[in-house]
mmCIF file of C-alpha atoms in Angstrom:
data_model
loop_
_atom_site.group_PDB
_atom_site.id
_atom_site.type_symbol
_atom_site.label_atom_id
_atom_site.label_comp_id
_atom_site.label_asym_id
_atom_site.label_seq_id
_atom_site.Cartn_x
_atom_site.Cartn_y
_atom_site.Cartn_z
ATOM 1 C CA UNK A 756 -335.641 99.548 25.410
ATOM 2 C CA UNK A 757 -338.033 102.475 26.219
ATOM 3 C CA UNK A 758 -334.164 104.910 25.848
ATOM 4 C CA UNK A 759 -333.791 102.854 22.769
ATOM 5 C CA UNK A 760 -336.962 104.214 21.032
ATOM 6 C CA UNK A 761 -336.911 107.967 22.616
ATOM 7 C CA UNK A 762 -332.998 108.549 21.230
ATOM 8 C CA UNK A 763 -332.867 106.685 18.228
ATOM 9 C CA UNK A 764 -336.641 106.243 16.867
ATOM 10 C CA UNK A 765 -336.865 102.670 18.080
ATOM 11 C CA UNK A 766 -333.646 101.587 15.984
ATOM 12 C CA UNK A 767 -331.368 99.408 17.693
ATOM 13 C CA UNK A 768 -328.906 98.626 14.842
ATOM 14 C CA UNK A 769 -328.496 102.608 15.426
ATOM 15 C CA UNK A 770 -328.118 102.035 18.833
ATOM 16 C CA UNK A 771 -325.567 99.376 19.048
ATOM 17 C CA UNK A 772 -323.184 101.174 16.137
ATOM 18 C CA UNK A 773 -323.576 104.266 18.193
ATOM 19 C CA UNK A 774 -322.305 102.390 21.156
ATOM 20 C CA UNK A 775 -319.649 100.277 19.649
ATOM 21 C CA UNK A 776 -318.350 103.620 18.430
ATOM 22 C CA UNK A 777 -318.349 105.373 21.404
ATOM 23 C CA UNK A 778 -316.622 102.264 22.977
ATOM 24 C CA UNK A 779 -313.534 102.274 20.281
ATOM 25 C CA UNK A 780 -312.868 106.380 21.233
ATOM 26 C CA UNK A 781 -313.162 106.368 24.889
ATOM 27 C CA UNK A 782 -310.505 104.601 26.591
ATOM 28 C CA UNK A 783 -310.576 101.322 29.263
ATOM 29 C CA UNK A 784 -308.800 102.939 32.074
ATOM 30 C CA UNK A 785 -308.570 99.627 33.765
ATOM 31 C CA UNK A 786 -307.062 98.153 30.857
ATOM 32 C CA UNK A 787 -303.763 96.777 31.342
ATOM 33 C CA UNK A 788 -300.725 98.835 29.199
ATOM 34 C CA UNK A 789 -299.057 96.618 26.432
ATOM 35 C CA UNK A 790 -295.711 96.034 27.590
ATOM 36 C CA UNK A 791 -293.443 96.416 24.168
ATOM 37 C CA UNK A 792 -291.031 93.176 24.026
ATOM 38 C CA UNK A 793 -287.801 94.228 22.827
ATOM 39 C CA UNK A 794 -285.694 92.062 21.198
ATOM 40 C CA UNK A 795 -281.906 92.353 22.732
ATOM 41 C CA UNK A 796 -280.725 91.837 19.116
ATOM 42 C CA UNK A 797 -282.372 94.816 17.832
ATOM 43 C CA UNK A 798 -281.116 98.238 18.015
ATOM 44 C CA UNK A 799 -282.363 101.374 19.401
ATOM 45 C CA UNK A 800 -282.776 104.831 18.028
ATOM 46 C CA UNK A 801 -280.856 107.303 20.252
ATOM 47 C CA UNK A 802 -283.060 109.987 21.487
ATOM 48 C CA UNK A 803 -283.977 111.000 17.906
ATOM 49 C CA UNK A 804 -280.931 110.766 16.382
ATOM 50 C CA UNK A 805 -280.546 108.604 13.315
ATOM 51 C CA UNK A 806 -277.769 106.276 14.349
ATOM 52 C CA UNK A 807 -278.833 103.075 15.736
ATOM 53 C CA UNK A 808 -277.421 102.259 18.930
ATOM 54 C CA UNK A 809 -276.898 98.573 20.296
ATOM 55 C CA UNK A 810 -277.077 97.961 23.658
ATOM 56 C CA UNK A 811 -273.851 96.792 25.455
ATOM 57 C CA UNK A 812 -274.569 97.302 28.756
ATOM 58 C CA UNK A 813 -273.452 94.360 31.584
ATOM 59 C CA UNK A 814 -273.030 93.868 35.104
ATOM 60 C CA UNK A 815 -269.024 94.366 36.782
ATOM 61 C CA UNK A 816 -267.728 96.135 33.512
ATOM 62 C CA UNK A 817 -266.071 99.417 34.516
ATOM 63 C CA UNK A 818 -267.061 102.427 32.210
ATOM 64 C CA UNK A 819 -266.547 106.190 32.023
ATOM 65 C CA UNK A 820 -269.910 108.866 32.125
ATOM 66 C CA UNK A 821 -268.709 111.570 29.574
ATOM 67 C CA UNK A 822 -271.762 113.956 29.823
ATOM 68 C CA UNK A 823 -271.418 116.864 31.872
ATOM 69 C CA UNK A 824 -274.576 117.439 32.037
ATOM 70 C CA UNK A 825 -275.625 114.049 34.433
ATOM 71 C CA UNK A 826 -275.454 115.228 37.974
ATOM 72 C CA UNK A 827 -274.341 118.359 37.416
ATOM 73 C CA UNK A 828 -270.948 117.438 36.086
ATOM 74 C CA UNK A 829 -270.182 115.902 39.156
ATOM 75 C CA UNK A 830 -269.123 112.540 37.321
ATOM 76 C CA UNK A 831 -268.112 113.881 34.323
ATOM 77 C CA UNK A 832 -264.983 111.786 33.082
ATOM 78 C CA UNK A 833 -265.208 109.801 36.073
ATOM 79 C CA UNK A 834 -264.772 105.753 35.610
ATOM 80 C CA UNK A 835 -267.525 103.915 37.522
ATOM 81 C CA UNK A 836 -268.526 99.935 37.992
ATOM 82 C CA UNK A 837 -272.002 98.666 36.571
ATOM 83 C CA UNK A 838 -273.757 96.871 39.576
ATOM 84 C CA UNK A 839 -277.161 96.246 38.090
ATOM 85 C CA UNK A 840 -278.900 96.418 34.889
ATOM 86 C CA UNK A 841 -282.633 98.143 34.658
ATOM 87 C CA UNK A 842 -283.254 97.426 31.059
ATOM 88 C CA UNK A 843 -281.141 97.457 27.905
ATOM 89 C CA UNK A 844 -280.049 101.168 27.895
ATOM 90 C CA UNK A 845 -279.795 101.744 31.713
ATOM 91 C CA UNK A 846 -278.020 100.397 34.378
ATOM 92 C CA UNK A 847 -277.106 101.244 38.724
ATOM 93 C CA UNK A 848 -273.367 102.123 38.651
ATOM 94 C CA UNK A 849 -271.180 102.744 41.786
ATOM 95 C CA UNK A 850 -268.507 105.321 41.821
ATOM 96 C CA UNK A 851 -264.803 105.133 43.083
ATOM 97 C CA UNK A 852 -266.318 106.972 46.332
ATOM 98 C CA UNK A 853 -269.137 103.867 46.661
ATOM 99 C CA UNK A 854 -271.712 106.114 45.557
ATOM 100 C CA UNK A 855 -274.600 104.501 43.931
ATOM 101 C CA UNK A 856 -276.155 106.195 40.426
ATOM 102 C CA UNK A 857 -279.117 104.677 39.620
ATOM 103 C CA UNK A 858 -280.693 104.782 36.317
ATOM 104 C CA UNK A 859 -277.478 105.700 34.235
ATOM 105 C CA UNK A 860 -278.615 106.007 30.371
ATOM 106 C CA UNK A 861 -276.182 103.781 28.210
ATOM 107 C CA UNK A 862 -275.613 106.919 26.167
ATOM 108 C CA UNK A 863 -273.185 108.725 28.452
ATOM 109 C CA UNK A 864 -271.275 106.194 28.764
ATOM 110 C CA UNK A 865 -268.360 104.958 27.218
ATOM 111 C CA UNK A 866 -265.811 101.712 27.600
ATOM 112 C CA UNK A 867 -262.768 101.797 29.201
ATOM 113 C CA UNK A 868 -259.798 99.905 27.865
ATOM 114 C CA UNK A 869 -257.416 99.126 30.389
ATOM 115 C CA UNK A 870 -253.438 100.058 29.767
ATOM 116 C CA UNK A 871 -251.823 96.546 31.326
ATOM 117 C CA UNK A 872 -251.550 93.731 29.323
ATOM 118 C CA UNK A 873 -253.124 90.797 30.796
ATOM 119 C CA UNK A 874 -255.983 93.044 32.070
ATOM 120 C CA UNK A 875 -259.604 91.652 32.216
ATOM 121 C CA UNK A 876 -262.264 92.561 29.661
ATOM 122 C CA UNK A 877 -265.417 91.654 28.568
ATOM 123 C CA UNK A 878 -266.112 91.593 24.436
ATOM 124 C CA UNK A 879 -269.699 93.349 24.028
ATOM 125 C CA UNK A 880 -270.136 92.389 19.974
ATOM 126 C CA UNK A 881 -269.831 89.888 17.594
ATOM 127 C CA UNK A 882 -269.641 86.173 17.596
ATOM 128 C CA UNK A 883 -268.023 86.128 21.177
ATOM 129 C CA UNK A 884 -270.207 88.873 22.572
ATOM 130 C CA UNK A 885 -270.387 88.296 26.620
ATOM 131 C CA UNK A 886 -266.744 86.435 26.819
ATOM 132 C CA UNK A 887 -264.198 87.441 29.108
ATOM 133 C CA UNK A 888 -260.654 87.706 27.895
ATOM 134 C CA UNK A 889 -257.203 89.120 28.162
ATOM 135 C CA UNK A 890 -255.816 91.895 26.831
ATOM 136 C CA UNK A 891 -252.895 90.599 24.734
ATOM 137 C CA UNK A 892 -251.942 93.739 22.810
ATOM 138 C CA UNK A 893 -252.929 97.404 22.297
ATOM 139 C CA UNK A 894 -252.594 100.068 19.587
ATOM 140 C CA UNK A 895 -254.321 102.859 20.910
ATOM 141 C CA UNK A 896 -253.764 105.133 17.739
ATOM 142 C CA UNK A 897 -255.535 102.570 16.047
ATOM 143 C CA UNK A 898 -258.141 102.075 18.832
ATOM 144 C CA UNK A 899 -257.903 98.683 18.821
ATOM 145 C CA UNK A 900 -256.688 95.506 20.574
ATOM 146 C CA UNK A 901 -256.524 91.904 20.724
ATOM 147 C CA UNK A 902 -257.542 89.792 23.086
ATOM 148 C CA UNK A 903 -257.370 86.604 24.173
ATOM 149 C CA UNK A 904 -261.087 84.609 25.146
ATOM 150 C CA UNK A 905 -260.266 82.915 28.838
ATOM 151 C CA UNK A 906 -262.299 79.751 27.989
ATOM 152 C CA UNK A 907 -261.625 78.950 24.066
ATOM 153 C CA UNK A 908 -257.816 80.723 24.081
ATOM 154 C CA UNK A 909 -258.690 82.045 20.949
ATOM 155 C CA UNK A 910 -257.553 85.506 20.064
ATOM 156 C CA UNK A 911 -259.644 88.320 18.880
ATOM 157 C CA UNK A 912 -259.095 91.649 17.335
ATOM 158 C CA UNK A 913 -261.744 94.286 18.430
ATOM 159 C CA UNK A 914 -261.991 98.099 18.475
ATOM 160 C CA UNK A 915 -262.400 100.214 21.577
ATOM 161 C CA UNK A 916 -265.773 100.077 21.479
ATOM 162 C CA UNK A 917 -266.217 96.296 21.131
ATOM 163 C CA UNK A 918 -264.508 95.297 24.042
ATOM 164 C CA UNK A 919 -264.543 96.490 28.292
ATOM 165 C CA UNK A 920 -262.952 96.673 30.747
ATOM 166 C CA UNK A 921 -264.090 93.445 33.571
ATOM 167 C CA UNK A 922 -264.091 93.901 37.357
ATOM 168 C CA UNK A 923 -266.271 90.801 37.937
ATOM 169 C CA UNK A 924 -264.900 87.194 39.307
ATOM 170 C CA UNK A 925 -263.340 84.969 36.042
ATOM 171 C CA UNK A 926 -261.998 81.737 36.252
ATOM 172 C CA UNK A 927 -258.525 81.625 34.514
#
């Protein structure tokens, strides 16, 4: 109380606001972050740009990395096979070679739509987001195809980039 009266003439109100202040600035380095939930529904802003971006990413879909700037170019163009997922926008992908690339940003990577009909894929949007189906028919000047969903038979017309190519284990 005595460093009370000698710093702020024996007011403690003066004292307390002082400290609550002071308390509110500096920052609790023990504190625990705030881990951001993120809503898989929601989209994400791509690196400032002002198109929204929806993540599509999923495990045994085969995709193609079209920046030249990830590992030098050494990929660039070259399909790989998504092993693991990090978080929404990255994934682990292994190359033709059985290289592993971790931490592969969504955004330099694209789908790959397979030429054969009857060819795997997985739909990424829309109200059968996450099925696997067939590829029934393709009209590549278009860019799009239909497919038809292995479970429900039912076919579905999708663009390019609403459907992937599958490399996982499906039950026909």
């Amino acid at each position: 109380s005595s460093g009370i009266n000698a710093e702020y003439g024996g007011d403690k109100m003066e004292y307390l606001r002082q400290r609550d202040s002071y308390n509110e600035v500096v920052p609790d380095v023990f504190a625990v972050p705030k881990i951001e939930q993120v809503d898989p529904k929601s989209t994400k802003t791509n690196g400032g740009n002002s198109s929204k971006i929806k993540a599509w990413l999923h495990r045994d879909l085969k995709v193609r990395i079209v920046s030249q700037e990830y590992r030098k170019g050494r990929y660039y163009c070259k399909k790989v096979d998504i092993v693991d997922i990090v978080d929404l926008y990255t994934c682990t992908c292994r190359s033709e070679s059985g290289k592993l690339l971790e931490n592969v940003p969504q955004e330099i990577l694209e789908t790959v739509i397979p030429k054969q009909r009857g060819t795997l894929v997985m739909l990424l949007k829309g109200e059968h987001r996450g099925q696997i189906a067939e590829i029934e028919d393709k009209d590549s000047r278009g860019e799009r195809v239909v497919v038809v969903t292995i479970v429900d038979k039912e076919a579905v017309t999708a663009s390019f980039n609403e459907v992937c190519q599958y490399v996982g284990d499906a039950v026909r």
